[in-house]
Short mmCIF file of C-alpha atoms in Angstrom, two decimals:
data_model
loop_
_atom_site.label_atom_id
_atom_site.label_comp_id
_atom_site.label_asym_id
_atom_site.label_seq_id
_atom_site.Cartn_x
_atom_site.Cartn_y
_atom_site.Cartn_z
CA PHE A 232 -2.65 -3.51 12.74
CA LEU A 233 0.72 -2.42 11.39
CA SER A 234 0.66 0.72 13.49
CA PHE A 235 -0.02 -1.44 16.61
CA VAL A 236 2.87 -3.79 15.76
CA ALA A 237 5.16 -0.74 15.14
CA GLU A 238 4.23 0.76 18.51
CA PHE A 239 4.93 -2.60 20.22
CA CYS A 240 8.34 -2.97 18.56
CA CYS A 241 9.36 0.63 19.53
CA GLY A 242 8.14 0.00 23.13
CA PHE A 243 10.21 -3.26 23.34
CA PHE A 244 13.27 -1.37 22.05
CA VAL A 245 12.88 1.23 24.76
CA ILE A 246 12.60 -1.47 27.38
CA LEU A 247 15.81 -3.01 26.12
CA ILE A 248 17.63 0.30 26.35
CA LEU A 249 16.49 1.00 29.84
CA GLY A 250 16.67 -2.59 31.13
CA ARG A 251 19.56 -5.05 31.85
CA PHE A 252 19.76 -5.94 28.29
CA TRP A 253 20.79 -2.53 26.98
CA PHE A 254 23.87 -4.03 25.24
CA LEU A 255 21.35 -5.84 22.84
CA ALA A 256 19.91 -2.46 21.96
CA VAL A 257 23.42 -1.15 21.24
CA LEU A 258 24.16 -4.16 18.92
CA TYR A 259 20.88 -3.66 17.21
CA LEU A 260 21.65 -0.01 16.61
CA LEU A 261 24.89 -1.12 14.99
CA TRP A 262 23.03 -3.56 12.83
CA LEU A 263 20.53 -0.76 11.96
CA TYR A 264 23.38 1.52 10.86
CA LEU A 265 24.97 -1.26 8.60
CA ASP A 266 21.61 -2.38 7.17
CA TRP A 267 20.04 1.08 6.66
CA GLU A 268 19.95 0.88 2.89
CA THR A 269 18.35 -2.49 2.57
CA PRO A 270 14.80 -1.16 2.31
CA CYS A 271 15.95 0.70 -0.84
CA THR A 272 17.76 -2.26 -2.34
CA GLY A 273 14.97 -4.83 -2.64
CA GLY A 274 14.40 -5.54 1.06
CA ARG A 275 14.73 -8.91 2.59
CA ARG A 276 11.62 -11.04 2.09
CA SER A 277 10.85 -14.28 3.83
CA GLN A 278 8.41 -16.81 2.42
CA TRP A 279 8.04 -18.23 5.93
CA VAL A 280 6.77 -14.92 7.30
CA ARG A 281 4.53 -14.34 4.28
CA ASN A 282 2.96 -17.76 4.66
CA TRP A 283 2.13 -17.43 8.43
CA THR A 284 -1.23 -18.91 9.11
CA VAL A 285 -2.43 -15.71 10.72
CA TRP A 286 -2.41 -14.03 7.30
CA LYS A 287 -4.75 -16.77 6.00
CA TYR A 288 -7.26 -15.90 8.66
CA PHE A 289 -6.64 -12.22 7.97
CA ARG A 290 -7.61 -12.62 4.30
CA GLU A 291 -10.55 -14.70 5.15
CA TYR A 292 -11.89 -12.27 7.74
CA PHE A 293 -13.10 -9.85 5.15
CA PRO A 294 -12.61 -11.81 2.83
CA ILE A 295 -9.90 -10.46 0.48
CA HIS A 296 -9.89 -11.57 -3.21
CA LEU A 297 -7.44 -10.89 -6.06
CA ILE A 298 -9.05 -10.56 -9.47
CA LYS A 299 -7.16 -10.93 -12.64
CA THR A 300 -8.48 -9.25 -15.89
CA SER A 301 -5.36 -9.91 -18.03
CA ASP A 302 -2.15 -11.95 -18.05
CA LEU A 303 1.09 -10.15 -17.06
CA SER A 304 4.09 -11.65 -18.75
CA PRO A 305 7.12 -12.32 -16.49
CA ASN A 306 9.32 -10.99 -19.38
CA HIS A 307 8.53 -7.40 -18.31
CA ASN A 308 8.65 -5.19 -15.14
CA TYR A 309 5.52 -3.65 -14.00
CA LEU A 310 4.40 -0.65 -11.98
CA LEU A 311 1.02 -1.29 -10.38
CA GLY A 312 -0.93 1.75 -9.23
CA PHE A 313 -3.07 0.78 -6.29
CA HIS A 314 -6.30 2.68 -5.55
CA PRO A 315 -7.87 3.71 -3.17
CA HIS A 316 -5.63 3.97 0.05
CA GLY A 317 -8.51 3.54 2.47
CA VAL A 318 -7.53 3.52 6.15
CA LEU A 319 -6.00 0.07 6.39
CA VAL A 320 -4.70 -0.66 2.79
CA ALA A 321 -5.98 -4.15 3.50
CA GLY A 322 -6.19 -5.17 -0.13
CA ALA A 323 -2.62 -4.24 -0.92
CA PHE A 324 -1.25 -5.92 2.22
CA GLY A 325 -3.48 -9.10 1.93
CA ASN A 326 -2.77 -9.68 -1.72
CA PHE A 327 0.78 -8.55 -2.25
CA CYS A 328 2.38 -9.30 1.16
CA THR A 329 0.87 -12.54 2.46
CA GLY A 330 0.41 -15.96 1.00
CA PRO A 331 1.04 -17.21 -2.46
CA SER A 332 -2.10 -15.82 -4.01
CA PHE A 333 -0.37 -13.15 -6.26
CA GLN A 334 2.30 -15.46 -7.63
CA ASP A 335 -0.37 -18.19 -8.21
CA VAL A 336 -2.44 -15.67 -10.26
CA PHE A 337 0.54 -14.03 -11.93
CA PRO A 338 3.27 -16.73 -12.09
CA GLY A 339 6.85 -15.54 -12.63
CA LEU A 340 6.24 -12.05 -10.99
CA THR A 341 7.65 -10.99 -7.64
CA PRO A 342 5.60 -8.25 -5.97
CA TYR A 343 7.18 -5.34 -3.96
CA LEU A 344 4.85 -3.16 -1.96
CA HIS A 345 6.38 0.32 -1.52
CA ILE A 346 5.54 2.13 1.71
CA MET A 347 6.59 5.42 3.40
CA PRO A 348 10.39 5.31 4.23
CA ILE A 349 9.50 6.50 7.88
CA TRP A 350 8.29 2.99 8.77
CA PHE A 351 11.73 1.55 8.17
CA GLY A 352 13.25 3.73 10.91
CA CYS A 353 11.19 1.74 13.51
CA PRO A 354 13.46 -0.78 15.36
CA PHE A 355 12.55 -4.53 14.78
CA PHE A 356 9.32 -3.49 12.97
CA ARG A 357 11.45 -2.79 9.86
CA GLU A 358 12.76 -6.37 9.83
CA TYR A 359 9.11 -7.67 9.91
CA ILE A 360 7.73 -5.58 7.10
CA MET A 361 10.78 -6.27 4.91
CA SER A 362 10.18 -10.07 5.52
CA ALA A 363 6.66 -9.52 4.22
CA GLY A 364 7.95 -8.09 0.96
CA MET A 365 7.52 -4.37 1.69
CA VAL A 366 10.30 -1.83 0.60
CA SER A 367 10.64 1.82 0.64
CA ALA A 368 8.70 4.10 -1.55
CA ALA A 369 11.85 6.34 -2.21
CA LYS A 370 12.76 6.91 -5.73
CA GLU A 371 15.92 4.92 -5.48
CA SER A 372 13.95 1.97 -4.11
CA VAL A 373 11.46 2.01 -7.10
CA SER A 374 14.38 2.34 -9.41
CA HIS A 375 16.11 -0.73 -7.85
CA VAL A 376 13.04 -2.88 -8.29
CA LEU A 377 12.29 -1.80 -11.89
CA ASN A 378 15.94 -2.01 -12.92
CA ASN A 379 15.81 -5.87 -13.23
CA THR A 380 16.80 -6.41 -16.72
CA GLY A 381 15.32 -9.84 -16.89
CA GLY A 382 11.75 -8.68 -15.95
CA GLY A 383 9.51 -10.43 -13.55
CA HIS A 384 9.41 -7.62 -10.91
CA ALA A 385 6.15 -5.76 -9.91
CA SER A 386 6.35 -2.46 -7.96
CA ILE A 387 3.08 -1.72 -6.18
CA ILE A 388 2.51 1.91 -5.20
CA VAL A 389 -0.47 3.26 -3.38
CA ILE A 390 -0.77 6.33 -5.49
CA GLY A 391 -3.07 8.47 -3.30
CA GLY A 392 -0.61 8.13 -0.35
CA ALA A 393 -1.45 9.00 3.23
CA GLU A 394 -3.36 12.08 2.11
CA GLU A 395 -6.00 10.02 0.41
CA SER A 396 -6.79 8.10 3.68
CA LEU A 397 -8.50 11.31 4.82
CA ASN A 398 -11.08 10.59 2.06
CA ALA A 399 -11.66 7.08 3.22
CA HIS A 400 -15.38 7.29 4.04
CA PRO A 401 -17.74 4.51 3.16
CA GLY A 402 -19.04 5.07 -0.35
CA SER A 403 -16.21 7.63 -1.16
CA LEU A 404 -14.77 7.38 -4.73
CA THR A 405 -12.44 10.31 -4.44
CA LEU A 406 -8.86 9.65 -5.48
CA ASN A 407 -5.86 11.97 -5.04
CA ILE A 408 -4.08 11.51 -8.27
CA LEU A 409 -4.32 14.61 -10.56
CA LYS A 410 -1.01 16.00 -9.15
CA ARG A 411 0.68 12.72 -8.59
CA LYS A 412 2.77 12.09 -11.67
CA GLY A 413 6.05 10.78 -10.15
CA PHE A 414 5.12 7.22 -10.71
CA ILE A 415 4.51 7.98 -14.42
CA LYS A 416 7.94 9.47 -14.80
CA MET A 417 9.46 6.41 -13.08
CA ALA A 418 7.56 4.05 -15.41
CA LEU A 419 8.84 6.03 -18.45
CA LYS A 420 12.52 5.95 -17.28
CA HIS A 421 12.46 2.28 -16.72
CA GLY A 422 10.14 1.15 -19.47
CA ALA A 423 7.94 -0.47 -16.83
CA HIS A 424 4.44 -1.29 -18.00
CA LEU A 425 1.74 0.55 -16.09
CA VAL A 426 -1.14 -1.42 -14.50
CA PRO A 427 -4.15 0.29 -12.81
CA VAL A 428 -5.45 -1.61 -9.77
CA PHE A 429 -8.75 -0.77 -8.07
CA SER A 430 -9.66 -2.36 -4.70
CA PHE A 431 -13.47 -2.49 -4.25
CA GLY A 432 -14.47 -2.41 -0.64
CA GLU A 433 -11.33 -0.71 0.69
CA ASN A 434 -13.19 2.38 1.94
CA GLU A 435 -15.97 0.39 3.60
CA LEU A 436 -13.85 -1.14 6.49
CA PHE A 437 -14.13 1.87 8.85
CA LYS A 438 -16.32 4.75 9.55
CA GLN A 439 -14.50 8.03 9.65
CA VAL A 440 -15.39 11.30 11.55
CA ALA A 441 -16.79 13.82 9.22
CA ASN A 442 -13.84 15.99 7.90
CA PRO A 443 -15.07 17.82 4.71
CA LYS A 444 -12.42 19.94 3.01
CA GLY A 445 -12.23 23.34 4.66
CA SER A 446 -13.33 22.09 8.04
CA TRP A 447 -11.23 22.81 11.10
CA LEU A 448 -10.54 18.95 11.54
CA ARG A 449 -9.44 18.53 7.98
CA ASN A 450 -7.22 21.59 8.14
CA VAL A 451 -5.56 20.20 11.39
CA GLN A 452 -5.08 16.74 9.75
CA GLU A 453 -3.59 18.13 6.61
CA LYS A 454 -1.17 20.22 8.60
CA LEU A 455 -0.10 17.22 10.78
CA GLN A 456 0.21 15.18 7.62
CA LYS A 457 2.69 17.68 6.11
CA ILE A 458 4.67 17.82 9.36
CA MET A 459 4.85 14.06 10.20
CA GLY A 460 4.64 12.60 6.72
CA PHE A 461 1.63 10.40 7.48
CA ALA A 462 -2.10 11.15 8.04
CA LEU A 463 -4.25 10.73 11.11
CA PRO A 464 -7.80 9.87 10.20
CA LEU A 465 -10.16 9.62 13.08
CA PHE A 466 -11.92 6.35 12.53
CA HIS A 467 -13.94 3.59 14.20
CA ALA A 468 -15.57 0.31 13.32
CA ARG A 469 -16.56 -2.67 15.52
CA GLY A 470 -15.35 -4.29 18.80
CA VAL A 471 -14.53 -7.84 19.53
CA PHE A 472 -17.81 -8.80 21.00
CA GLN A 473 -20.08 -6.06 19.65
CA TYR A 474 -20.59 -4.29 16.46
CA SER A 475 -21.33 -0.66 17.52
CA PHE A 476 -17.93 0.72 18.35
CA GLY A 477 -14.30 -0.34 18.25
CA LEU A 478 -11.10 -0.37 16.11
CA ILE A 479 -11.51 -3.78 14.47
CA PRO A 480 -12.47 -3.32 10.80
CA TYR A 481 -15.92 -4.35 9.61
CA ARG A 482 -16.19 -7.61 7.76
CA GLN A 483 -16.74 -6.26 4.29
CA PRO A 484 -15.48 -8.14 1.25
CA ILE A 485 -12.49 -6.63 -0.67
CA HIS A 486 -12.08 -7.38 -4.37
CA THR A 487 -8.71 -6.08 -5.60
CA VAL A 488 -9.15 -5.94 -9.43
CA VAL A 489 -5.73 -5.84 -11.46
CA GLY A 490 -6.38 -4.21 -14.83
CA SER A 491 -4.65 -4.81 -18.15
CA PRO A 492 -1.08 -3.46 -18.64
CA ILE A 493 -0.40 -0.18 -20.45
CA PRO A 494 2.72 -0.79 -22.57
CA VAL A 495 5.42 1.79 -21.89
CA LYS A 496 8.45 2.38 -24.05
CA GLN A 497 11.60 3.31 -22.12
CA ASN A 498 12.36 6.95 -22.20
CA LEU A 499 15.37 8.13 -20.04
CA ASN A 500 14.59 11.76 -20.37
CA PRO A 501 10.84 12.19 -20.52
CA THR A 502 9.44 15.54 -21.29
CA THR A 503 6.58 17.22 -19.46
CA GLU A 504 4.46 16.52 -22.46
CA ASP A 505 5.34 12.79 -22.40
CA ILE A 506 4.47 12.50 -18.73
CA GLU A 507 1.22 14.33 -19.12
CA GLN A 508 0.17 12.23 -22.05
CA LEU A 509 0.82 8.95 -20.27
CA HIS A 510 -0.81 10.20 -17.03
CA ALA A 511 -3.94 11.08 -19.03
CA LEU A 512 -3.92 7.61 -20.63
CA TYR A 513 -3.50 5.95 -17.12
CA LEU A 514 -6.52 7.96 -15.76
CA GLN A 515 -8.52 6.86 -18.77
CA LYS A 516 -7.67 3.19 -18.20
CA LEU A 517 -8.24 3.47 -14.44
CA ARG A 518 -11.76 4.89 -14.97
CA GLN A 519 -12.43 2.31 -17.56
CA LEU A 520 -11.42 -0.57 -15.13
CA PHE A 521 -13.74 0.92 -12.40
CA GLU A 522 -16.64 1.28 -14.81
CA GLU A 523 -16.41 -2.27 -16.19
CA HIS A 524 -16.37 -3.86 -12.68
CA LYS A 525 -18.39 -1.60 -10.44
CA ARG A 526 -21.68 -3.53 -11.04
CA ASN A 527 -20.11 -6.64 -9.73
CA TYR A 528 -19.33 -5.16 -6.43
CA GLY A 529 -22.39 -3.12 -5.43
CA ILE A 530 -21.45 0.34 -6.87
CA PRO A 531 -24.59 2.12 -8.13
CA GLU A 532 -24.72 2.80 -11.84
CA HIS A 533 -24.72 6.52 -11.41
CA LYS A 534 -21.50 6.59 -9.19
CA SER A 535 -18.21 7.31 -10.86
CA LEU A 536 -14.62 8.09 -9.75
CA ILE A 537 -13.68 11.60 -8.70
CA PHE A 538 -10.16 12.67 -9.48
CA GLU A 539 -8.62 15.55 -7.50
#
C-alpha cells in the first residue's frame, strides 16, 4: 500500500513539473531542501492523520492486535526490535503508526517507526509518512529519538530489514539477525532498554514465488537489493472479488506481541564483547517470547525460530 501511495505521489509531482503549475513544484523543491533533515530529527507527526478512519478499517481487515506482556515505564526510552519483516510489515504500521492503540496499551510512550531513508526522498509521500509517525532509520535519527532525557520515547526498528522480506513465505520462521548488531550498539550508547517484539501472522499475508537461497531468482533479488537498497519479493494474494489471485493481502489475523524489557545500562564506548553479550541475551529473550506464545497463534509445537 505504501509503495502504491509513493508511486502516486511521485507521479503527481512529475505532472506538476510538466504542467501549468510547474512553479508549485519549484516551491516544493525549495521546501524539500529546507526540510531535508526533519526525518532525522523526530519527524512531524499528526494525530489527525494517525486517526484517519481508513486505518481503523485497515486494522480490522486482518485484524491486527497488539499484545502486552509487561509494562513499559514512561521514565525510560526503549528500542523495540520488530520481527519478522514480512512483505507488508502490516503489524508494525497498524500498531505503531495508526490509531491510539499503542499509547492506550503503553501510556506515556511515544512510538517512532524507523524506515529506510530512501522513502523520505519521495515528494509529498515523505510528508504523509512523517505525519503517521515514521522517521528515518539512519543512526542520527535513532540517536535523536533515544536522546530524550526525560524518557517516554520508543524507537521501533524492523531488525531483519528489506533483506528479510525475501524469506516471507507462509510458515517461514527464518529471521535475518545474527549479523545485525547495530541496534544493540545504539541501545548501549543511549542506555535504551531493549524490547523484543514478534508479530505472529506477518508472513501469512502473501504467497511468494519460490526463491530458495542459491536459486537464480534469489541471486537476482539479492543483487538488486544491494544496488537499490530495498528488496523486490515476487508475491501475490487475493483479488477484490475473488480469492485465487491478486495483490490484496489475505485476511489473516496478526498478533504483535511486545515482550518484557531487557534493562540496558548506558555505555558510551561499548566493546565488541559488550555488544556480543547483549546481542546473545536479546536472541535468548526473543526465542523465549516466541516459544511462550506460539501455541496461542497456531504455530506447531515442533516449530522454532531460525536465526541466520
